[in-house]
C-alpha cells in the first residue's frame, strides 16, 4: 500500500470507532484536577486549617504524607482551586523534582526562571508576589537539596506552607531551626480502601466515559487494592484503556490494569538521566550499593565513555530513592554495615526496555 491518504483515512475511521466511548479524555490525564472529587476525612481536616488561615492570617503549616496515588496532590489542588475561585486566597504549586533547590523555587515563585539573577533579588521578587492570603504547595518536598526556602517562608512571610511527601520520617531529618520555624501539623493520607477506590473510579468513569460497567470497576478496584498498593492513578489510566474495549470482562480488565501500570511507572523511568538509568541497571544486578559502584563504573565507561566519582554516585542513589523506585536498608556484614536496595518496581522489564531504547543494549 503506497497511498498514505488511504492509510490515514482508515486509521481515523478505526480510531474514531475505538475512541467513541471516550467522552472527555482529559479526565484520564494524571495531572487532571476534577471539579468534584472524593473528599477524604484527611482533606476535611486540611480544609479546616486553611479556612482558619484565611480568616485569621495566622499560618497553619502542614506536612501531608502519603504513598503515590493516595490523592494528596489532587485533593489539595481541588481545595485550593475552590478557595481561589471564591477570592479567598491565592496559591502556587511547585514540584521539587522540577525545582530541587531553594533558588529554583524562588525563581518559580517570582516568575523569573532561567535568567541567572542574584539570589537576594530573586527572593525579593518572590516576596512581592506572596501577599495577602497565600498558600505555597511544595510537592515531593523530601527531594529538596537545601531547605533555605522553608526557613525563609516560615520566618519572613505570612504564607501558609503545605509540604507533600511520601517519606513518613522526612521531617525528622530537618534542622532544628527549620522544625521550630515551620511547627507543622502532620497529616497522613492512608492508602485507599477498596470502597474508596471504587467511588473514585466511578466518578471518573461518569465524567469521562459514555458508558461503563459496574462489574469492571468493582474488579478493577479489588485488584488495585490487592496488587497495586491502592495506587488510584493506575485505575484512572486503566479506565481510559478499558473504555476502548467493547467488553469489560476479567481478561480485558486485567490487560488494561497491566498496561496502565506500565504507563504510570514508565513515565518516571523515561524521565531519568542516562547516568541514573545505568545506576539502576547496576543495582538490579547487585543490590549492595558499594559493590554496585564498581559495576556502575564499568557500565558507564562501556556505554557513555566516562564514569562518575563515588560521592556523585551516592547522591544519585539518594535521588532515585526519593523517587520511590527502591528502598534502602542497612545490612550487617561482619563488623560493618552496608547499604542495600530493595527494588519496589515489580516489573524490571520497564528498566530493561528503556536501556534498549536508549543504548540498544539488553538489560
Short mmCIF file of C-alpha atoms in Angstrom, two decimals:
data_model
loop_
_atom_site.label_atom_id
_atom_site.label_comp_id
_atom_site.label_asym_id
_atom_site.label_seq_id
_atom_site.Cartn_x
_atom_site.Cartn_y
_atom_site.Cartn_z
CA UNK A 1 0.00 0.00 0.00
CA UNK A 2 1.53 3.32 -1.10
CA UNK A 3 -1.38 5.74 -0.65
CA UNK A 4 -0.81 7.48 2.71
CA UNK A 5 -4.15 9.29 2.42
CA UNK A 6 -5.89 5.92 2.30
CA UNK A 7 -3.85 4.78 5.29
CA UNK A 8 -4.62 7.83 7.44
CA UNK A 9 -8.30 7.83 6.48
CA UNK A 10 -8.54 4.18 7.50
CA UNK A 11 -6.76 4.88 10.80
CA UNK A 12 -9.02 7.87 11.54
CA UNK A 13 -12.09 5.73 10.90
CA UNK A 14 -10.81 2.86 13.06
CA UNK A 15 -9.80 5.10 15.95
CA UNK A 16 -13.00 7.10 15.85
CA UNK A 17 -14.82 3.81 16.42
CA UNK A 18 -12.42 2.67 19.15
CA UNK A 19 -12.50 6.02 20.96
CA UNK A 20 -16.23 6.65 20.54
CA UNK A 21 -16.85 5.74 24.19
CA UNK A 22 -14.39 8.36 25.47
CA UNK A 23 -16.48 11.38 26.41
CA UNK A 24 -13.69 13.52 27.89
CA UNK A 25 -10.09 12.23 27.52
CA UNK A 26 -8.74 14.94 29.86
CA UNK A 27 -10.37 13.13 32.79
CA UNK A 28 -7.82 10.32 32.46
CA UNK A 29 -4.77 12.58 32.41
CA UNK A 30 -2.93 12.05 35.71
CA UNK A 31 -2.43 15.82 36.10
CA UNK A 32 -6.16 16.50 35.74
CA UNK A 33 -7.86 18.08 38.75
CA UNK A 34 -11.62 17.40 38.60
CA UNK A 35 -14.20 19.87 39.86
CA UNK A 36 -15.72 17.16 42.04
CA UNK A 37 -13.59 14.71 44.00
CA UNK A 38 -13.95 12.09 46.68
CA UNK A 39 -13.48 14.05 49.92
CA UNK A 40 -11.44 12.10 52.44
CA UNK A 41 -11.56 12.82 56.17
CA UNK A 42 -7.96 13.99 55.91
CA UNK A 43 -8.99 16.63 53.36
CA UNK A 44 -11.70 17.89 55.69
CA UNK A 45 -9.01 18.41 58.33
CA UNK A 46 -6.76 20.27 55.87
CA UNK A 47 -9.67 22.41 54.71
CA UNK A 48 -10.43 23.39 58.30
CA UNK A 49 -6.85 24.56 58.86
CA UNK A 50 -6.78 26.54 55.59
CA UNK A 51 -10.11 28.22 56.35
CA UNK A 52 -8.74 29.25 59.76
CA UNK A 53 -5.69 30.71 57.97
CA UNK A 54 -7.93 32.68 55.59
CA UNK A 55 -9.92 34.10 58.50
CA UNK A 56 -7.02 34.94 60.83
CA UNK A 57 -3.94 35.30 58.62
CA UNK A 58 -2.07 33.00 61.02
CA UNK A 59 -0.37 30.21 59.01
CA UNK A 60 -1.11 26.59 59.80
CA UNK A 61 1.79 24.93 58.04
CA UNK A 62 1.11 21.36 57.00
CA UNK A 63 3.13 18.29 56.05
CA UNK A 64 0.97 15.79 54.20
CA UNK A 65 2.27 12.22 53.92
CA UNK A 66 1.03 9.51 51.58
CA UNK A 67 2.08 6.95 49.00
CA UNK A 68 1.90 7.51 45.26
CA UNK A 69 -1.69 7.55 44.09
CA UNK A 70 -3.15 8.29 47.53
CA UNK A 71 -4.80 11.52 46.35
CA UNK A 72 -2.60 14.07 48.15
CA UNK A 73 -1.97 16.39 45.22
CA UNK A 74 -5.37 16.14 43.55
CA UNK A 75 -7.25 16.68 46.83
CA UNK A 76 -5.25 19.71 47.90
CA UNK A 77 -5.27 21.38 44.48
CA UNK A 78 -9.02 20.87 44.21
CA UNK A 79 -9.48 22.52 47.61
CA UNK A 80 -7.22 25.45 46.77
CA UNK A 81 -8.84 25.95 43.35
CA UNK A 82 -12.24 26.19 45.05
CA UNK A 83 -10.99 28.79 47.54
CA UNK A 84 -9.20 30.76 44.83
CA UNK A 85 -12.37 30.82 42.69
CA UNK A 86 -14.12 32.45 45.64
CA UNK A 87 -11.29 35.01 46.01
CA UNK A 88 -10.44 33.69 49.46
CA UNK A 89 -6.74 33.15 48.71
CA UNK A 90 -4.10 32.70 46.04
CA UNK A 91 -1.63 29.84 45.79
CA UNK A 92 1.27 28.40 43.83
CA UNK A 93 2.00 24.72 43.27
CA UNK A 94 5.67 23.73 42.96
CA UNK A 95 7.26 20.32 42.46
CA UNK A 96 10.70 19.83 43.97
CA UNK A 97 11.52 17.27 41.27
CA UNK A 98 11.42 20.15 38.78
CA UNK A 99 12.83 22.74 41.20
CA UNK A 100 15.17 20.88 43.58
CA UNK A 101 16.87 23.92 45.17
CA UNK A 102 15.61 26.94 47.09
CA UNK A 103 16.96 29.21 44.36
CA UNK A 104 14.92 27.36 41.71
CA UNK A 105 11.80 27.57 43.86
CA UNK A 106 12.25 31.30 44.50
CA UNK A 107 12.70 31.75 40.74
CA UNK A 108 9.46 29.88 40.06
CA UNK A 109 7.54 31.98 42.60
CA UNK A 110 8.99 35.20 41.20
CA UNK A 111 8.23 34.10 37.64
CA UNK A 112 11.81 34.77 36.53
CA UNK A 113 13.20 31.31 35.76
CA UNK A 114 16.46 30.58 33.99
CA UNK A 115 17.83 34.13 33.86
CA UNK A 116 20.70 33.95 36.33
CA UNK A 117 19.54 36.67 38.70
CA UNK A 118 21.18 37.09 42.11
CA UNK A 119 19.57 35.08 44.90
CA UNK A 120 18.72 38.13 47.03
CA UNK A 121 17.00 39.82 44.08
CA UNK A 122 15.05 36.64 43.31
CA UNK A 123 13.94 36.33 46.94
CA UNK A 124 12.77 39.94 46.96
CA UNK A 125 10.73 39.49 43.77
CA UNK A 126 9.23 36.30 45.17
CA UNK A 127 8.31 38.08 48.41
CA UNK A 128 6.45 40.75 46.41
CA UNK A 129 4.25 38.01 44.95
CA UNK A 130 3.46 36.44 48.32
CA UNK A 131 0.94 38.99 49.55
CA UNK A 132 -2.42 38.60 51.26
CA UNK A 133 -3.68 35.10 52.00
CA UNK A 134 -1.25 32.95 50.03
CA UNK A 135 -0.53 29.22 50.09
CA UNK A 136 2.72 27.69 48.84
CA UNK A 137 2.49 23.99 48.00
CA UNK A 138 5.76 22.08 47.54
CA UNK A 139 5.26 18.56 46.25
CA UNK A 140 7.96 15.87 46.67
CA UNK A 141 9.44 18.13 49.36
CA UNK A 142 11.86 15.44 50.53
CA UNK A 143 13.78 15.83 47.23
CA UNK A 144 14.89 19.38 48.15
CA UNK A 145 18.68 19.68 48.17
CA UNK A 146 18.55 22.58 50.65
CA UNK A 147 15.92 23.99 52.99
CA UNK A 148 16.61 27.73 52.88
CA UNK A 149 13.19 28.41 51.36
CA UNK A 150 11.39 26.64 54.22
CA UNK A 151 13.23 28.75 56.78
CA UNK A 152 12.64 31.97 54.85
CA UNK A 153 8.94 31.43 54.09
CA UNK A 154 8.15 30.46 57.68
CA UNK A 155 10.18 33.33 59.22
CA UNK A 156 9.85 36.21 56.78
CA UNK A 157 6.36 35.83 55.30
CA UNK A 158 2.79 35.06 56.34
CA UNK A 159 2.19 32.42 53.70
CA UNK A 160 0.71 29.04 54.60
CA UNK A 161 3.10 26.25 53.58
CA UNK A 162 1.89 22.80 52.53
CA UNK A 163 4.60 20.19 52.01
CA UNK A 164 3.79 16.87 50.32
CA UNK A 165 6.00 13.81 50.71
CA UNK A 166 5.96 10.02 50.56
CA UNK A 167 8.64 9.82 53.27
CA UNK A 168 6.97 9.37 56.64
CA UNK A 169 10.06 10.29 58.68
CA UNK A 170 11.43 13.02 56.40
CA UNK A 171 10.59 15.81 58.86
CA UNK A 172 12.92 14.23 61.44
CA UNK A 173 15.89 14.84 59.12
CA UNK A 174 15.37 18.63 59.02
CA UNK A 175 17.50 21.04 61.03
CA UNK A 176 16.08 22.02 64.42
CA UNK A 177 15.83 25.68 63.37
CA UNK A 178 13.57 24.76 60.44
CA UNK A 179 11.45 22.43 62.56
CA UNK A 180 10.99 25.25 65.06
CA UNK A 181 10.10 27.77 62.34
CA UNK A 182 7.65 25.52 60.49
CA UNK A 183 5.90 23.98 63.51
CA UNK A 184 3.84 21.92 61.06
CA UNK A 185 0.70 19.92 61.51
CA UNK A 186 1.27 16.35 60.32
CA UNK A 187 -1.44 14.65 58.25
CA UNK A 188 -1.20 11.16 56.80
CA UNK A 189 -3.17 10.15 53.70
CA UNK A 190 -3.63 6.43 54.28
CA UNK A 191 -3.82 4.01 51.36
CA UNK A 192 -7.32 3.89 49.86
CA UNK A 193 -9.69 1.11 50.87
CA UNK A 194 -11.48 -0.87 48.14
CA UNK A 195 -14.75 1.07 48.51
CA UNK A 196 -12.91 4.38 48.25
CA UNK A 197 -11.12 3.29 45.06
CA UNK A 198 -14.48 2.18 43.67
CA UNK A 199 -16.04 5.57 44.44
CA UNK A 200 -13.19 7.48 42.76
CA UNK A 201 -13.21 5.31 39.64
CA UNK A 202 -16.99 5.59 39.34
CA UNK A 203 -16.69 9.39 39.49
CA UNK A 204 -14.01 9.42 36.78
CA UNK A 205 -15.94 6.95 34.61
CA UNK A 206 -19.11 9.02 34.88
CA UNK A 207 -17.26 12.16 33.84
CA UNK A 208 -15.05 10.67 31.15
CA UNK A 209 -16.90 7.76 29.52
CA UNK A 210 -20.20 7.49 27.68
CA UNK A 211 -20.85 4.06 29.15
CA UNK A 212 -19.13 1.76 31.62
CA UNK A 213 -19.81 -1.38 33.63
CA UNK A 214 -20.01 -1.50 37.42
CA UNK A 215 -18.68 -5.07 37.43
CA UNK A 216 -15.50 -3.99 35.67
CA UNK A 217 -14.95 -1.15 38.14
CA UNK A 218 -15.58 -3.48 41.08
CA UNK A 219 -12.96 -5.94 39.81
CA UNK A 220 -10.53 -3.16 38.98
CA UNK A 221 -10.86 -1.68 42.48
CA UNK A 222 -10.20 -5.01 44.17
CA UNK A 223 -7.11 -5.71 42.03
CA UNK A 224 -5.70 -2.19 42.57
CA UNK A 225 -6.10 -2.63 46.32
CA UNK A 226 -4.52 -6.09 46.29
CA UNK A 227 -1.78 -5.80 43.66
CA UNK A 228 -1.04 -2.11 43.11
CA UNK A 229 -0.79 -0.71 46.64
CA UNK A 230 -4.11 1.18 46.24
CA UNK A 231 -2.49 3.42 43.60
CA UNK A 232 -5.58 5.03 42.13
CA UNK A 233 -3.53 6.53 39.28
CA UNK A 234 -3.30 3.04 37.79
CA UNK A 235 -7.08 2.72 37.94
CA UNK A 236 -7.70 6.11 36.33
CA UNK A 237 -5.41 5.29 33.43
CA UNK A 238 -6.87 1.77 33.14
CA UNK A 239 -10.37 3.27 32.81
CA UNK A 240 -9.25 5.09 29.67
CA UNK A 241 -7.85 1.87 28.20
CA UNK A 242 -10.78 -0.30 29.27
CA UNK A 243 -13.20 2.29 27.90
CA UNK A 244 -11.95 1.40 24.41
CA UNK A 245 -12.97 -2.27 24.75
CA UNK A 246 -16.41 -3.46 23.71
CA UNK A 247 -16.45 -5.94 26.62
CA UNK A 248 -15.46 -5.27 30.23
CA UNK A 249 -14.65 -8.88 31.07
CA UNK A 250 -11.98 -10.09 33.51
CA UNK A 251 -9.37 -10.61 30.80
CA UNK A 252 -9.71 -7.12 29.34
CA UNK A 253 -9.81 -5.54 32.80
CA UNK A 254 -6.55 -7.19 33.83
CA UNK A 255 -4.94 -6.27 30.50
CA UNK A 256 -5.93 -2.64 30.98
CA UNK A 257 -4.53 -2.60 34.54
CA UNK A 258 -1.22 -4.14 33.48
CA UNK A 259 -0.82 -1.65 30.63
CA UNK A 260 -1.86 1.27 32.84
CA UNK A 261 0.69 0.32 35.48
CA UNK A 262 3.44 0.23 32.86
CA UNK A 263 2.41 3.66 31.55
CA UNK A 264 2.30 5.21 35.02
CA UNK A 265 5.65 3.77 36.13
CA UNK A 266 7.34 4.20 32.77
CA UNK A 267 6.69 7.95 32.88
CA UNK A 268 9.15 8.06 35.81
CA UNK A 269 11.71 5.81 34.10
CA UNK A 270 11.52 7.75 30.84
CA UNK A 271 12.48 11.00 32.58
CA UNK A 272 15.62 9.59 34.22
CA UNK A 273 19.04 10.79 33.07
CA UNK A 274 21.45 8.39 31.37
CA UNK A 275 23.61 8.07 34.49
CA UNK A 276 20.53 7.33 36.62
CA UNK A 277 19.24 4.58 34.34
CA UNK A 278 22.72 2.98 34.24
CA UNK A 279 22.95 3.04 38.05
CA UNK A 280 19.55 1.33 38.21
CA UNK A 281 20.87 -1.32 35.83
CA UNK A 282 23.84 -1.90 38.17
CA UNK A 283 21.63 -2.06 41.26
CA UNK A 284 19.36 -4.61 39.57
CA UNK A 285 22.42 -6.83 39.18
CA UNK A 286 23.98 -6.08 42.59
CA UNK A 287 21.81 -4.59 45.40
CA UNK A 288 24.84 -3.85 47.61
CA UNK A 289 25.50 -0.18 46.87
CA UNK A 290 29.27 -0.37 47.43
CA UNK A 291 29.69 -3.36 45.14
CA UNK A 292 27.33 -1.85 42.57
CA UNK A 293 29.58 1.20 42.24
CA UNK A 294 32.27 -0.89 40.51
CA UNK A 295 29.63 -2.32 38.17
CA UNK A 296 28.34 1.20 37.50
CA UNK A 297 31.86 2.38 36.58
CA UNK A 298 32.22 -0.48 34.10
CA UNK A 299 28.79 0.11 32.56
CA UNK A 300 29.33 3.87 32.25
CA UNK A 301 32.76 3.52 30.66
CA UNK A 302 31.36 0.96 28.23
CA UNK A 303 28.15 2.84 27.36
CA UNK A 304 28.97 6.54 27.84
CA UNK A 305 32.76 6.58 27.68
CA UNK A 306 33.20 8.12 31.13
CA UNK A 307 32.40 7.43 34.79
CA UNK A 308 31.50 9.42 37.91
CA UNK A 309 33.01 9.86 41.37
CA UNK A 310 31.71 7.75 44.23
CA UNK A 311 30.26 10.76 46.04
CA UNK A 312 28.18 11.72 42.99
CA UNK A 313 27.13 8.09 42.64
CA UNK A 314 25.70 8.02 46.18
CA UNK A 315 23.99 11.39 45.64
CA UNK A 316 22.22 9.91 42.63
CA UNK A 317 21.19 6.84 44.65
CA UNK A 318 19.67 9.22 47.20
CA UNK A 319 17.72 10.98 44.43
CA UNK A 320 16.48 7.68 42.97
CA UNK A 321 15.39 6.56 46.42
CA UNK A 322 13.38 9.77 46.75
CA UNK A 323 11.55 8.87 43.54
CA UNK A 324 10.25 5.73 45.25
CA UNK A 325 11.99 3.33 42.87
CA UNK A 326 13.53 1.36 45.73
CA UNK A 327 14.04 1.29 49.48
CA UNK A 328 17.48 1.41 51.11
CA UNK A 329 18.14 -0.89 54.05
CA UNK A 330 21.17 -1.34 56.32
CA UNK A 331 22.65 -4.84 56.48
CA UNK A 332 25.41 -6.07 58.72
CA UNK A 333 28.42 -7.79 57.16
CA UNK A 334 30.82 -8.88 59.86
CA UNK A 335 31.86 -5.84 61.89
CA UNK A 336 30.45 -3.34 59.39
CA UNK A 337 27.13 -2.24 57.94
CA UNK A 338 26.37 -1.99 54.24
CA UNK A 339 23.53 -0.34 52.35
CA UNK A 340 21.40 -2.46 50.05
CA UNK A 341 18.49 -1.54 47.80
CA UNK A 342 15.18 -3.34 47.60
CA UNK A 343 13.51 -2.63 44.26
CA UNK A 344 9.89 -1.51 44.54
CA UNK A 345 9.09 -1.99 40.86
CA UNK A 346 7.69 -5.48 40.33
CA UNK A 347 8.36 -5.27 36.59
CA UNK A 348 12.06 -4.70 35.89
CA UNK A 349 11.33 -5.01 32.18
CA UNK A 350 10.48 -1.30 32.22
CA UNK A 351 14.10 -0.51 33.01
CA UNK A 352 15.37 -3.09 30.55
CA UNK A 353 13.21 -1.66 27.76
CA UNK A 354 14.48 1.85 28.46
CA UNK A 355 18.08 0.62 28.29
CA UNK A 356 17.37 -0.96 24.94
CA UNK A 357 15.62 2.14 23.59
CA UNK A 358 18.43 4.48 24.64
CA UNK A 359 21.56 2.44 24.12
CA UNK A 360 20.40 -0.52 22.04
CA UNK A 361 21.54 -2.94 24.73
CA UNK A 362 19.67 -5.62 26.63
CA UNK A 363 19.05 -5.09 30.35
#
